[in-house]
Every structure is written in structure tokens, then in C-alpha cells.
Amino acid sequence: MLRVENVNHAPVEFSAALLNKFADLVSRYPEGRQKSALLPVLHETQAELGWLSVPAMDKVAAYLKIEPIEVYEVASFYTMYFLRPQGKYMLEVCRTGPCCLVGAEKIMDHIEQKLGVKEGDVTADGLFSWRGVECLAACGFGPVLQIGPEYTFYENLTTELVDKLISDLKAKANN
Amino acid sequence: MGRKLLLEHINVPGINTFDVYRSKGGYAAVEKALKTLTPDEVVEEVKKSGLRGRGGAGFPTGMKWSFLAKPEGVPRYLVCNADESEPGTFKDRYLMTHIPHLLIEGMIIASFALGAKTSYIYVRGEMMPQIRILEKAIAEARNAGFLGKNILGTGYDLELYVQPGGGAYICGEETALIESLEGKRGNPRIKPPFPAIAGLYGCPTVVNNVESIAATVPIIRDGGDEYAKIGIGRSTGTKLISASGNLNKPGVYEIELGVPVEEFIYSDEYCGGIANGKRLKAVVAGGSSVPILPANLILKTINNESRLMSYESLSDGGFATGSMMGSGGFIAFDEDQCIVRNTWNFARFYHHESCGQCSPCREGTGWMEKVLHRLEHGHGKLSDMDLLVDVSKKIEGNTICPLGDAAAWPVASAIRHFRDEFEWHVTNPTEAVSRNFGLAHYADPLSKPEEVA
Ligand SMILES: Cc1cc2nc3c(=O)[nH]c(=O)nc-3n(C[C@H](O)[C@H](O)[C@H](O)COP(=O)(O)O)c2cc1C
Ligand code: SF4
Ligand code: FES
């Protein structure tokens, strides 16, 4: 059993739409190689549930006919999978060298101040979290930021653009 | 103006759609390959072109293809490496965003040449928008009869799928990528066996970079000999360069290999010079993994010849005074940038991305990050530079995959060329926190061969 402390691992249900997506994904690989669908299946699961709880991962394991440990070891290896709940909007800012040459650190400081939470924490209203991530392959258009689960992408960031983005997201969430 | 083979139509409105791409001559190379050439003839054209892998290692693509094992009754796979995570590199994402059909067309040609009936494009998971773009392009190509069963009535069948990664730089390494595509952690495999013998599902597999695969389109369209006429020496054809950092016009540029570095940085056709009227201090020419060079050594080789954007010229001087073409991630640093801080940032990156299988890489990257952190924050010692070089030497060549080398080189080269800036951080700890070392002598004309550390 994977231990992720201080979170509520309640039982989960997968929607019919999600299960349909799983079936399409599994069909892309040869017979018996359904484990290849694990990464995309986890992305879809996280898009629906917001994060990957232990019961969700166990259900994925059962669906793909693999051991739960095979899911845990993958979910904990890759950075995109959240093993605990995040804000509804996770702002991920590139913190790697080339973006730092054009002001990425200033953008991260600004976001921290604006949201009033440290990297990795969730705002009290549950709407936002933020973190620095590694190079997002857009270094010539830095600083850059992405927001899952669609991974909408924002380039050439300024503090003004960040302010606008955050207030737009707040408005969207309250509608 | 240099010739454009990949980005020629990049500004045509709607070029991301099948119809517009087709109207500009798209998919003609597929028709030519499938209807008039045998798979071996396609491989032969690619060999003649001299194309070298654009993912970083620069291995000749045609030769790689001819190594693919072809046992009877065993499927063969082509996997496109669209994991693009090397800091400073953003050409593949750009190409997939704006002209996705070029990659799809290349995938069909390459799959046909290799005899693959199922092929995958492994795209890093963060590129969800590009994954959606590619899936739409695949659907369009299929509707037009370029994918699926009996393509163009030739009897050739091909299924093409897009596979997302999960967020891990190491999955750009080809065997880690294969592991990941099998639904596992991205731990690189010990080679041999090479993927050409035992790759995906244990079957013969070719892994190629997005740009390498896209380049097969003009190669088949115009012929390998035509392609080989462009460029210089063994650096044939055109190359996408991702230009970032303190440049007036950062972005993706298609160059004919052999353009002088100075022209690339300063001419208006390319980067338009250093931003804000500042002076150039240093360049990382091929993505974060390659050695950093001070301004004087990137513009001229140690023999005072103009340095060119080619595989050979960028590596002229070896590790002592040269660098590498790598993935073509060209990062420019202006006079106000701190080399120590950047080296620490890169070391943090490699520590974060080490898969942890080999102790020299897992532990060594951690040590380098720690020592660089204390240097940058004013707590360093003069012995730290030798310590860093020592750690980097213990990683280099002692690991399962080249990530170890990729982590060691940037640190070793920064100390080799910028040792006085590192020492200044130690001797002026308070000042170093509040201001930068500046340009110093790093752009001075090369008078005599540099003392090599
Ligand atoms: C740590 C590491 C990361 C890599 N990342 C990439 C990458 O993002 N894209 C890529 O095409 N090749 C990458 N490579 C190189 C691949 O292993 C492989 O050589 C390449 O995909 C082969 O394609 P090519 O011959 O067309 O260049 C990486 C290698 C290493 C060691
Ligand atoms: S060198 Fe580093 S990244 Fe490569 S296999 Fe070893 S530990 Fe993993
Ligand atoms: S360094 Fe930020 S996108 Fe590459």
C-alpha cells in the first residue's frame, strides 16, 4: 500500500465517459500490452478527479490487469501526477536557466505574493496552487506558465499578465 | 536568405490543416516513396542525404535505419521522440504546433522505409495542446487515405498513435522512452542490446527525433543528393535552431548548416543582436548539456577562425575550447548574467531529473547542486571549484545513460572558462549576492591559446 499521508483516500467511481476513453487507449497497443496505456490512462483519470488517490490508482490497476504497485511506481516517478489534491488551477511556471535569463524568478515571486501561498500549497478557497517546473520547451518565449488539466499555455509573461490571468480564472470559477 | 526546407510554409495561414498543407505540395513525398520507391531505396536516399540525428547525438539517420534487425514474423517499430525537454530546446514543439503534417508525412515515409506497421509519436505529457494538434492531423491524414489500411492503394498499412509522457526529462533518452511507452518508470536500459535489435516490446525499434523525421520529407521529395548539397562538410542540410536568452529576436530559426555564429547572433535575418544594447558574455550552443563558452570562444575558434553553426566547427577545440551542436538549443547570456547562478540552476535541473539508477549520477548531481548553491549564496570555499571538477569527473563515463555526462559537462566547462568568476564569488561573498561579476575579459579578442584548466 502506497502511503500518502494527510489526504482523504475515499472510494472513487469512474464515469462512463472515462471508461470509454480507457477502452480507446488500450486499443492502441498489441494484444497483452495494455500496460502501455498506463500513462495516458492516469492523465485521463487525473483530469476527471483532479488528483490520483490510492483507490483511484487501484481501480486503474484492476482495469489494466496489472498490480497496484506497478501503478504507484509510475505515478510517483513522473512529475505530472498529483498524489494529493491541488488547487483547481495549478499554475506551473518554468524555472529553468533560459527562462531565468528573462525574468522567470520575478514571475514566481509575484505569484507567491499574489496568491499568498508557498510553492505547492493550496489557497484557502481551494482555487489555486503553483509550483516551479522544469523547461517546458518554449525557452525563446519565456517566461512561460501552463495550467492543467488542458495544459493551456501562456508565453512572454509579465506581472500584469499574471494578475489578469489570476483574476480571469477567479471570475471563471465563480460563474 | 538561407533555404528553408522545413519551415518554408510556416507563415501560410491554415498550414496546420491537411488541405492547406496538401495544396503546398504536402504528402507528395509520401506518394513518391510509396508508389515509386522500395523501402530500401528510401533508406538509400536518407543515407545519401547525410542527415544526422537532430535529437542531440548527431548519429547518421540512414545508417541507423540500415542497422534495424529484420527477423521474420517479428513486428518492427518506429517511435518518434517528441519528448523535447533539454533546456534551451524548443524546435520540436514549434514544428508540431505550426506544421504538424510535416511530422505526420515524415512518419509515414520513415515507417514505410523501416517496414513498421504501427508507429508511435511519444510526446512529453506537458504538451497536451500539441498532442491534440497531432491527433487532429492524424485524423485528417487518415480521412485522406494516407494512414490506415492499404495506403494510396499500395498495399502498405500503417497505424500511427500519439503517446503522452508523464513529465520526466530522462524519457528523452531512447531506452527510457521505450520503457515509458511500455507503461513503466523511465529508467534507461543497459545497452547492448540496442533498440535496433530489442526495443519496444523486445522488437527491433528505431527511435528518431521529430526534426530528423520531418527532414526525410524534403530528402525524399528532392532526393538525398540535393539535400547533401546544402551545408558544409559532414554537416549537411538545414537545422532548426532554438534561440533563447538575451537576444533581440529569440525564436526558432531554420539555418543552412555552416552559417557563422556571429551572423546568427547579430544579423537581422536571425537573432538581431543582444537585447537592450548589451554585450554578449557567453553562449550555450546546443542545449543545456553541452559545454558553455565565453563570447570570444563562441565567435572564434582557438585558431582564430570564424566559428560556424555546424557539427564540426562547434566542436572544434574539443572540450578545452569547443562545445557541441547537440540539439541546437542556442542560449545567449548578456553581460549582466551570472555564470555561477546559471550553473547552479542547470545542476539543480540534472539532480531533479536523474532517474536515480546509478549512484554516480544520483549522488553526484546532488553534490554538485549543493556546492554550487553555497557558492552562489556566498558560502563557498576556494577549494569548491576543484571539488566540483572532481565530482564531475567521477560521474562522467561511469553511468548507464548519458544523462550523467550531460550533468557533468556544463559544470566542468563553466569552471574551465569562468573560474575567476567562481573565485570572485568566494572572495567577495557579500558583493556577489548584491551584484554580478559582469563581462570581465570574456569577450576580449583571443590573443594566445587559452591556458587550459
Ligand atoms: C538525458 C537525455 C535526454 C534526451 N532527450 C531527447 C529529447 O528530448 N529528444 C530527442 O529527440 N532526443 C533526446 N535524446 C537523445 C535520444 O536518446 C536519441 O539519441 C534520439 O532520440 C535519437 O534520434 P535522432 O537520431 O533522430 O537524433 C536524449 C538523450 C539523453 C541521454
Ligand atoms: S546516468 Fe542518471 S539518469 Fe542515466 S540511468 Fe544513471 S541515474 Fe538514471
Ligand atoms: S527554460 Fe523555460 S521553457 Fe525552456
XYZ file of C-alpha atoms and ligand atoms in Angstrom:
671
model
C 0.000 0.000 0.000
C 1.324 3.404 -1.006
C 1.391 5.808 1.937
C 0.363 9.354 1.128
C -0.370 10.982 4.480
C -2.992 13.553 5.463
C -5.276 13.153 2.481
C -8.663 11.571 2.175
C -8.456 8.371 0.173
C -12.203 7.867 -0.227
C -13.501 5.268 -2.681
C -13.948 6.634 -6.222
C -16.161 5.895 -9.204
C -15.032 6.330 -12.819
C -17.574 7.879 -15.201
C -18.740 6.015 -18.291
C -17.014 8.633 -20.427
C -13.721 7.959 -18.669
C -14.064 4.208 -19.136
C -14.743 4.772 -22.827
C -11.520 6.735 -23.076
C -9.659 3.896 -21.367
C -11.005 1.420 -23.903
C -9.880 3.591 -26.810
C -6.410 3.996 -25.275
C -5.940 0.271 -24.679
C -6.817 -0.458 -28.310
C -3.654 1.313 -29.466
C -1.254 -1.416 -28.381
C -0.759 -5.052 -29.338
C -2.622 -7.835 -27.501
C -1.357 -8.241 -23.978
C 0.463 -4.886 -23.980
C -2.366 -2.942 -22.331
C 0.057 -1.723 -19.649
C 1.334 0.697 -22.295
C -1.877 2.640 -21.720
C -0.926 3.373 -18.115
C 0.457 6.892 -18.564
C -2.394 8.185 -20.731
C -4.951 6.413 -18.512
C -3.510 8.173 -15.462
C -3.686 11.533 -17.257
C -7.359 10.973 -18.063
C -8.091 9.837 -14.513
C -6.396 12.886 -13.051
C -8.242 15.168 -15.469
C -11.536 13.765 -14.180
C -10.736 13.507 -10.463
C -8.176 16.294 -10.011
C -5.543 14.006 -8.459
C -4.652 10.344 -8.067
C -5.785 8.837 -4.775
C -4.774 5.323 -3.815
C -8.277 3.933 -4.531
C -8.197 5.603 -7.965
C -4.835 4.014 -8.731
C -6.052 0.628 -7.501
C -9.003 0.862 -9.845
C -6.670 1.710 -12.734
C -4.552 -1.332 -11.848
C -7.607 -3.576 -11.874
C -8.728 -2.140 -15.201
C -5.337 -2.725 -16.835
C -4.915 -6.122 -15.133
C -1.637 -5.123 -13.501
C -0.506 -4.989 -9.863
C -1.279 -1.810 -7.872
C 2.450 -1.352 -7.221
C 3.004 -1.040 -10.978
C 0.699 1.974 -10.928
C 2.139 3.537 -7.764
C 5.714 3.328 -9.010
C 4.790 5.086 -12.231
C 2.552 7.729 -10.633
C 5.289 8.610 -8.155
C 8.074 8.717 -10.777
C 6.587 11.269 -13.156
C 6.100 14.892 -12.132
C 2.715 15.453 -13.755
C 0.772 13.115 -11.500
C -0.572 14.587 -8.272
C -0.619 12.196 -5.338
C -2.515 14.719 -3.231
C -5.242 17.256 -4.006
C -4.172 20.531 -5.636
C -5.898 23.828 -6.236
C -8.456 23.769 -9.028
C -5.927 25.719 -11.071
C -2.305 24.639 -10.742
C -0.048 27.351 -12.151
C 3.201 25.781 -13.290
C 5.964 28.246 -14.088
C 9.154 27.209 -15.844
C 12.092 27.781 -13.510
C 14.946 26.537 -15.705
C 18.010 28.543 -16.839
C 16.892 30.112 -20.132
C 13.613 31.343 -18.616
C 15.529 32.739 -15.626
C 17.618 34.814 -18.043
C 14.413 36.630 -18.959
C 12.772 37.023 -15.562
C 11.109 33.738 -14.520
C 12.177 34.153 -10.892
C 10.425 37.501 -10.693
C 7.241 35.914 -12.023
C 7.361 33.165 -9.397
C 7.923 35.680 -6.596
C 4.980 37.671 -7.882
C 2.680 34.651 -7.992
C 3.682 33.656 -4.482
C 2.873 37.146 -3.226
C -0.328 37.477 -5.193
C -1.747 34.102 -4.123
C -0.311 34.325 -0.626
C 0.710 30.658 -0.553
C 4.067 28.949 -0.768
C 5.037 26.710 -3.663
C 2.978 23.511 -3.504
C 0.312 24.830 -1.091
C -3.340 25.429 -1.938
C -5.134 28.764 -1.426
C -7.856 28.804 1.262
C -10.625 28.963 -1.365
C -9.219 25.803 -2.969
C -8.816 27.592 -6.305
C -5.076 27.916 -6.785
C -1.750 26.275 -6.247
C 1.538 26.981 -8.000
C 4.946 25.455 -8.465
C 8.125 25.822 -10.456
C 8.626 23.149 -13.117
C 11.499 22.347 -15.460
C 11.967 23.601 -19.024
C 8.694 23.472 -20.970
C 10.268 23.655 -24.429
C 9.323 27.268 -25.033
C 12.523 28.957 -23.850
C 12.513 31.596 -26.601
C 9.121 32.832 -25.432
C 9.832 32.971 -21.713
C 8.814 33.420 -19.023
C 6.127 30.781 -19.525
C 3.411 29.112 -17.481
C 0.935 26.268 -18.012
C -2.308 25.263 -16.332
C -3.683 21.725 -16.327
C -5.674 19.652 -16.999
C -5.828 21.158 -20.514
C -2.281 22.498 -20.179
C -3.246 25.874 -21.540
C -0.009 27.716 -22.227
C 0.976 31.335 -21.598
C 4.128 32.890 -23.059
C 6.120 36.130 -22.608
C 4.684 36.625 -19.125
C 4.741 39.929 -17.294
C 3.465 40.583 -13.768
C 0.478 42.405 -15.332
C -0.393 39.385 -17.471
C -0.195 37.149 -14.406
C -2.546 39.453 -12.469
C -5.047 39.402 -15.307
C -4.811 35.632 -15.666
C -5.482 35.098 -11.974
C -8.466 37.446 -11.888
C -9.892 35.854 -15.065
C -9.604 32.408 -13.502
C -11.282 33.631 -10.321
C -14.149 35.055 -12.370
C -14.433 31.804 -14.330
C -14.558 29.741 -11.147
C -17.255 31.913 -9.601
C -19.537 31.636 -12.616
C 18.477 34.224 -47.357
C 19.143 30.633 -46.440
C 16.981 27.933 -47.960
C 14.055 26.701 -45.878
C 13.120 23.049 -46.211
C 11.093 22.550 -43.038
C 9.705 25.983 -42.251
C 9.229 27.199 -45.839
C 5.446 27.479 -45.452
C 5.282 28.214 -41.754
C 3.604 31.586 -42.292
C 0.938 30.338 -44.706
C -2.449 30.748 -42.972
C -4.004 27.365 -42.223
C -0.808 25.386 -42.893
C -1.682 23.321 -39.807
C -4.633 21.838 -41.739
C -4.408 18.957 -44.177
C -5.930 20.853 -47.105
C -3.598 23.832 -46.992
C -0.565 21.653 -46.289
C -1.509 19.460 -49.259
C -2.032 22.476 -51.519
C 1.561 23.499 -50.784
C 2.895 20.195 -52.066
C 2.457 18.298 -48.822
C 2.265 14.479 -48.927
C 3.878 14.429 -52.370
C 6.934 12.820 -50.775
C 4.745 10.046 -49.339
C 3.258 9.442 -52.768
C 6.725 9.329 -54.292
C 8.072 6.933 -51.649
C 5.142 4.526 -51.545
C 4.436 4.477 -55.287
C 7.865 4.720 -56.880
C 10.475 3.597 -54.342
C 11.147 0.422 -52.379
C 11.762 0.695 -48.620
C 15.466 0.068 -49.205
C 15.580 2.844 -51.793
C 14.104 5.249 -49.252
C 16.803 4.239 -46.762
C 19.386 4.763 -49.506
C 18.172 8.330 -50.187
C 18.357 9.152 -46.495
C 21.885 7.736 -46.365
C 22.885 9.837 -49.370
C 21.462 12.963 -47.740
C 23.995 12.734 -44.926
C 21.215 13.618 -42.450
C 22.440 13.368 -38.875
C 20.057 12.778 -35.989
C 18.664 16.079 -34.762
C 17.891 14.855 -31.239
C 21.361 15.616 -29.916
C 23.758 12.803 -30.682
C 24.071 13.553 -34.409
C 24.191 9.897 -35.454
C 23.604 9.426 -39.221
C 19.922 8.594 -39.666
C 20.280 6.432 -42.789
C 22.914 4.310 -41.097
C 20.744 3.897 -38.002
C 17.899 2.711 -40.221
C 20.084 0.185 -42.002
C 21.053 -1.372 -38.635
C 17.443 -2.318 -37.875
C 17.136 -6.079 -37.425
C 14.512 -7.722 -39.627
C 13.753 -11.176 -38.247
C 10.869 -12.975 -39.982
C 7.463 -12.639 -38.364
C 8.504 -10.094 -35.735
C 6.957 -6.617 -35.865
C 9.266 -3.627 -36.164
C 8.527 -0.253 -34.630
C 9.275 3.365 -35.351
C 8.979 5.651 -32.345
C 9.280 9.385 -32.765
C 10.996 11.124 -29.894
C 8.937 14.248 -29.178
C 9.918 14.382 -25.524
C 11.801 17.655 -26.084
C 12.900 18.576 -22.568
C 16.523 19.635 -22.960
C 16.691 23.170 -21.534
C 17.130 25.629 -24.376
C 15.481 23.404 -26.979
C 12.013 24.223 -28.305
C 12.085 23.497 -32.035
C 10.080 20.257 -31.969
C 7.220 21.818 -30.047
C 7.268 24.718 -32.532
C 7.220 22.405 -35.530
C 4.406 20.252 -34.133
C 2.353 23.307 -33.204
C 2.585 25.074 -36.530
C 3.168 22.446 -39.174
C 2.075 19.104 -37.697
C 1.518 17.442 -41.068
C 5.223 17.667 -41.833
C 5.847 15.287 -38.944
C 2.956 13.005 -39.931
C 4.235 12.883 -43.512
C 7.747 12.077 -42.287
C 6.381 9.348 -40.007
C 4.678 7.654 -42.944
C 7.848 7.786 -45.053
C 10.090 6.541 -42.243
C 7.653 3.809 -41.176
C 7.457 2.599 -44.773
C 11.249 2.560 -45.064
C 11.570 0.510 -41.882
C 8.630 -1.797 -42.536
C 6.772 -0.646 -39.418
C 3.036 -1.187 -39.374
C 2.388 0.541 -36.053
C 4.282 3.666 -35.089
C 4.140 5.931 -32.075
C 4.916 9.582 -31.516
C 5.970 9.880 -27.872
C 5.190 13.459 -26.878
C 6.103 14.809 -23.460
C 2.919 14.919 -21.382
C 3.075 18.655 -20.753
C 2.486 19.215 -24.468
C -1.215 18.363 -24.289
C -2.078 21.142 -26.788
C 0.406 19.658 -29.275
C -0.980 16.175 -28.637
C -4.434 17.456 -29.590
C -2.982 19.118 -32.697
C -1.228 15.902 -33.783
C -4.314 13.773 -33.166
C -6.359 16.083 -35.345
C -3.689 15.977 -38.067
C -3.613 12.168 -37.905
C -7.391 12.015 -38.283
C -7.207 14.318 -41.316
C -4.443 12.274 -42.930
C -6.396 9.087 -42.310
C -9.537 10.565 -43.894
C -7.491 11.435 -46.951
C -6.209 7.873 -47.254
C -2.639 8.473 -46.055
C -2.972 6.307 -42.946
C -4.763 3.071 -42.151
C -5.143 0.081 -44.408
C -3.827 -0.067 -47.971
C -2.464 3.482 -48.117
C -2.945 5.033 -51.588
C -3.786 1.586 -52.891
C -0.189 0.441 -52.462
C -0.972 -2.347 -50.021
C 1.016 -0.670 -47.242
C -0.801 -0.473 -43.868
C 0.158 1.921 -41.093
C -1.408 2.887 -37.774
C 0.004 5.969 -36.083
C -0.626 6.867 -32.436
C 0.362 9.698 -30.142
C 1.589 8.658 -26.704
C 1.882 11.179 -23.853
C 4.736 11.071 -21.357
C 4.269 11.830 -17.679
C 6.792 14.594 -17.051
C 10.415 13.393 -16.918
C 13.398 14.711 -18.895
C 15.020 11.284 -18.788
C 12.308 9.884 -21.057
C 14.023 11.707 -23.923
C 16.766 9.093 -23.644
C 15.681 6.483 -26.152
C 15.629 3.402 -23.938
C 13.924 5.282 -21.088
C 11.393 6.441 -23.664
C 10.734 2.843 -24.674
C 10.301 1.817 -21.031
C 7.867 4.684 -20.566
C 5.944 3.689 -23.683
C 5.600 0.236 -22.135
C 3.914 1.871 -19.142
C 6.877 1.856 -16.771
C 9.156 4.293 -14.952
C 11.631 5.988 -17.267
C 14.718 4.052 -16.238
C 17.198 3.783 -19.121
C 18.167 0.257 -20.135
C 21.693 -1.056 -20.229
C 22.950 -1.213 -23.833
C 23.524 -3.519 -25.625
C 21.123 -4.754 -26.763
C 20.393 -1.616 -28.753
C 16.800 -0.776 -29.696
C 17.585 -1.735 -33.307
C 17.768 -5.332 -32.036
C 15.474 -5.297 -28.988
C 13.443 -2.151 -28.390
C 9.728 -1.707 -27.848
C 8.194 -4.986 -26.554
C 11.577 -6.574 -27.268
C 11.128 -5.982 -31.007
C 13.501 -4.139 -33.370
C 12.839 -0.423 -32.958
C 14.112 2.857 -34.351
C 13.808 5.984 -32.217
C 14.217 9.264 -34.074
C 13.809 12.895 -33.181
C 10.883 14.940 -34.571
C 13.156 17.084 -36.729
C 15.064 14.085 -38.133
C 11.779 12.524 -39.224
C 10.481 15.787 -40.671
C 13.725 16.187 -42.641
C 13.039 12.958 -44.531
C 10.203 14.774 -46.330
C 12.397 17.210 -48.314
C 15.020 14.458 -48.658
C 12.595 12.126 -50.431
C 10.933 14.970 -52.341
C 14.169 16.441 -53.741
C 16.468 13.417 -53.434
C 19.245 12.761 -50.946
C 21.907 14.248 -53.214
C 20.103 17.583 -53.392
C 19.821 17.714 -49.611
C 23.500 16.919 -49.231
C 24.445 19.924 -51.395
C 23.237 22.211 -48.612
C 25.500 22.758 -45.647
C 29.173 22.249 -45.123
C 31.268 19.082 -44.975
C 29.581 16.357 -42.949
C 27.032 18.866 -41.664
C 24.521 18.567 -44.473
C 21.144 20.182 -44.900
C 19.280 22.630 -42.753
C 18.877 22.636 -38.991
C 16.331 24.162 -36.676
C 17.996 26.295 -34.041
C 16.111 27.265 -30.886
C 17.462 30.665 -29.890
C 16.773 31.865 -26.352
C 18.193 34.082 -23.652
C 19.120 37.723 -24.016
C 18.555 38.136 -27.747
C 16.617 40.791 -29.617
C 14.706 38.174 -31.582
C 14.655 34.841 -29.765
C 12.771 32.088 -31.582
C 13.126 29.088 -33.870
C 15.279 29.598 -36.972
C 15.969 27.229 -39.826
C 19.571 27.709 -40.908
C 21.686 26.154 -43.603
C 24.366 24.399 -41.604
C 27.564 26.427 -41.800
C 26.213 29.910 -41.063
C 28.810 31.822 -38.979
C 27.831 32.051 -35.310
C 28.438 35.796 -35.429
C 25.980 36.190 -38.294
C 23.444 34.037 -36.477
C 23.599 36.188 -33.362
C 23.879 39.639 -34.889
C 22.245 39.672 -38.331
C 18.631 40.768 -38.699
C 17.816 37.607 -40.613
C 18.326 35.707 -37.363
C 18.589 36.872 -33.744
C 19.202 40.567 -34.403
C 21.867 41.012 -31.734
C 21.870 41.118 -27.951
C 18.789 42.592 -26.255
C 18.808 46.048 -24.656
C 22.038 47.071 -26.360
C 24.079 44.875 -24.043
C 27.173 42.875 -24.858
C 27.401 39.111 -25.235
C 29.078 37.285 -22.358
C 28.579 33.584 -23.061
C 26.682 31.041 -25.137
C 25.468 27.508 -24.567
C 25.258 26.431 -28.181
C 23.472 23.090 -28.198
C 21.125 22.762 -25.234
C 21.972 22.779 -21.526
C 24.040 19.584 -21.738
C 26.818 20.974 -23.903
C 29.817 22.976 -22.642
C 29.273 26.709 -22.155
C 31.697 29.009 -23.985
C 32.649 32.628 -23.305
C 31.796 35.143 -26.033
C 35.277 35.173 -27.539
C 35.417 31.390 -27.957
C 31.931 31.023 -29.391
C 32.591 33.601 -32.106
C 36.086 32.346 -32.987
C 37.838 29.039 -32.623
C 41.124 28.935 -30.737
C 42.908 29.205 -34.097
C 41.129 32.495 -34.644
C 38.892 31.152 -37.390
C 35.307 32.258 -37.546
C 33.163 29.645 -35.751
C 30.320 28.211 -37.802
C 26.983 26.685 -36.898
C 27.989 23.160 -37.914
C 28.663 19.916 -36.045
C 32.396 20.114 -36.739
C 33.006 23.802 -36.136
C 31.038 23.980 -32.882
C 33.093 21.100 -31.511
C 36.380 22.472 -32.861
C 38.862 22.561 -29.992
C 37.299 19.626 -28.170
C 36.290 20.193 -24.586
C 39.223 22.524 -23.978
C 37.985 25.335 -26.223
C 34.970 23.975 -28.103
C 31.410 22.849 -27.482
C 28.840 20.846 -29.440
C 25.856 21.216 -31.765
C 23.735 18.964 -29.520
C 20.035 19.566 -30.085
C 20.584 23.097 -31.417
C 19.418 24.886 -28.275
C 21.309 28.179 -28.534
C 21.209 30.111 -25.244
C 22.772 33.585 -25.184
C 23.872 35.274 -21.946
C 24.349 39.034 -21.780
C 26.976 40.832 -19.706
C 24.657 41.080 -16.668
C 24.147 37.340 -16.278
C 25.802 35.365 -13.524
C 27.505 32.198 -14.717
C 27.595 30.729 -11.208
C 23.857 31.153 -10.779
C 23.122 29.604 -14.149
C 25.449 26.681 -13.488
C 23.692 26.083 -10.179
C 20.314 26.240 -11.956
C 21.393 23.623 -14.500
C 22.897 21.422 -11.776
C 19.598 21.588 -9.884
C 17.837 20.575 -13.094
C 20.003 17.478 -13.607
C 19.734 16.468 -9.966
C 15.961 16.775 -10.210
C 15.871 14.754 -13.438
C 18.319 11.964 -12.557
C 16.348 8.726 -12.595
C 18.397 7.520 -9.643
C 19.562 4.164 -11.019
C 23.315 4.861 -10.937
C 24.962 6.163 -7.781
C 27.490 8.449 -9.536
C 24.647 10.298 -11.250
C 22.132 10.228 -8.396
C 24.618 11.287 -5.705
C 26.997 13.329 -7.851
C 24.310 15.594 -9.278
C 23.107 16.206 -5.719
C 26.592 17.135 -4.535
C 27.166 19.456 -7.464
C 23.864 21.200 -6.805
C 24.705 21.663 -3.111
C 28.201 23.002 -3.702
C 27.010 25.368 -6.418
C 24.184 26.547 -4.183
C 26.642 27.520 -1.460
C 28.944 29.219 -3.968
C 26.075 31.254 -5.389
C 24.871 32.222 -1.923
C 28.190 33.451 -0.629
C 29.237 30.447 1.459
C 31.682 28.850 -0.962
C 35.317 27.916 -0.475
C 38.170 28.287 -2.917
C 38.588 24.515 -2.904
C 34.986 24.097 -4.149
C 35.935 24.527 -7.782
C 38.345 21.601 -7.683
C 35.763 19.641 -5.728
C 33.175 20.274 -8.455
C 35.577 19.235 -11.194
C 36.417 16.121 -9.205
C 32.749 15.182 -8.746
C 32.024 15.832 -12.421
C 34.900 13.535 -13.442
C 33.559 10.798 -11.210
C 30.174 10.959 -12.907
C 31.411 11.266 -16.490
C 31.578 7.920 -18.258
C 30.520 5.942 -15.182
C 26.780 5.756 -15.704
C 24.181 3.717 -17.575
C 22.996 6.567 -19.759
C 24.473 9.860 -20.983
C 22.474 11.983 -18.507
C 25.436 11.674 -16.194
C 27.761 13.211 -18.801
C 25.112 15.800 -19.626
C 25.111 16.857 -15.974
C 28.892 16.865 -15.656
C 29.842 18.851 -18.765
C 28.049 22.134 -18.022
C 29.657 22.317 -14.579
C 33.135 21.328 -15.736
C 33.058 23.756 -18.664
C 31.749 26.664 -16.591
C 34.654 26.246 -14.190
C 37.127 25.747 -17.044
C 36.192 29.022 -18.709
C 34.811 31.163 -15.879
C 36.974 30.110 -12.933
C 37.749 33.701 -11.948
C 34.038 34.487 -11.724
C 33.587 31.495 -9.391
C 36.598 32.595 -7.313
C 35.240 36.124 -7.103
C 32.073 34.677 -5.540
C 34.201 33.126 -2.816
C 36.453 36.118 -2.184
C 33.631 38.688 -2.338
C 30.699 36.822 -0.801
C 28.617 39.848 0.207
C 29.200 41.714 -3.034
C 28.400 38.590 -5.039
C 24.921 38.454 -3.538
C 24.121 42.042 -4.470
C 25.788 42.433 -7.870
C 27.166 40.391 -10.744
C 30.715 39.856 -11.920
C 29.905 41.418 -15.283
C 31.523 40.903 -18.651
C 35.137 40.981 -17.415
C 37.507 39.706 -20.111
C 35.149 37.119 -21.585
C 34.662 38.948 -24.856
C 38.280 40.070 -25.284
C 39.936 39.073 -28.551
C 41.787 35.780 -28.300
C 45.458 36.589 -28.343
C 47.116 33.352 -27.401
C 45.793 29.856 -26.817
C 43.980 29.920 -23.527
C 45.513 28.175 -20.561
C 43.508 25.040 -20.196
C 42.475 24.150 -16.684
C 19.077 12.538 -20.949
C 18.767 12.512 -22.416
C 17.696 13.237 -22.910
C 17.387 13.201 -24.263
N 16.317 13.923 -24.705
C 15.984 13.864 -26.013
C 14.835 14.548 -26.494
O 14.122 15.220 -25.744
N 14.532 14.450 -27.808
C 15.294 13.706 -28.666
O 14.977 13.620 -29.834
N 16.379 13.053 -28.242
C 16.740 13.106 -26.936
N 17.830 12.392 -26.501
C 18.578 11.566 -27.488
C 17.907 10.210 -27.689
O 18.431 9.286 -26.751
C 18.153 9.642 -29.075
O 19.522 9.675 -29.324
C 17.453 10.400 -30.172
O 16.080 10.488 -29.935
C 17.685 9.711 -31.479
O 17.072 10.423 -32.520
P 17.915 11.056 -33.694
O 18.912 10.022 -34.134
O 16.917 11.350 -34.731
O 18.584 12.257 -33.150
C 18.169 12.434 -25.143
C 19.263 11.718 -24.648
C 19.560 11.766 -23.303
C 20.720 10.972 -22.806
S 23.005 8.255 -15.638
Fe 21.481 9.132 -14.245
S 19.638 9.299 -15.480
Fe 21.003 7.895 -16.590
S 20.424 5.855 -15.882
Fe 22.019 6.558 -14.499
S 20.956 7.553 -12.773
Fe 19.480 7.328 -14.447
S 13.764 27.200 -19.914
Fe 11.711 27.776 -19.656
S 10.753 26.865 -21.345
Fe 12.801 26.209 -21.539
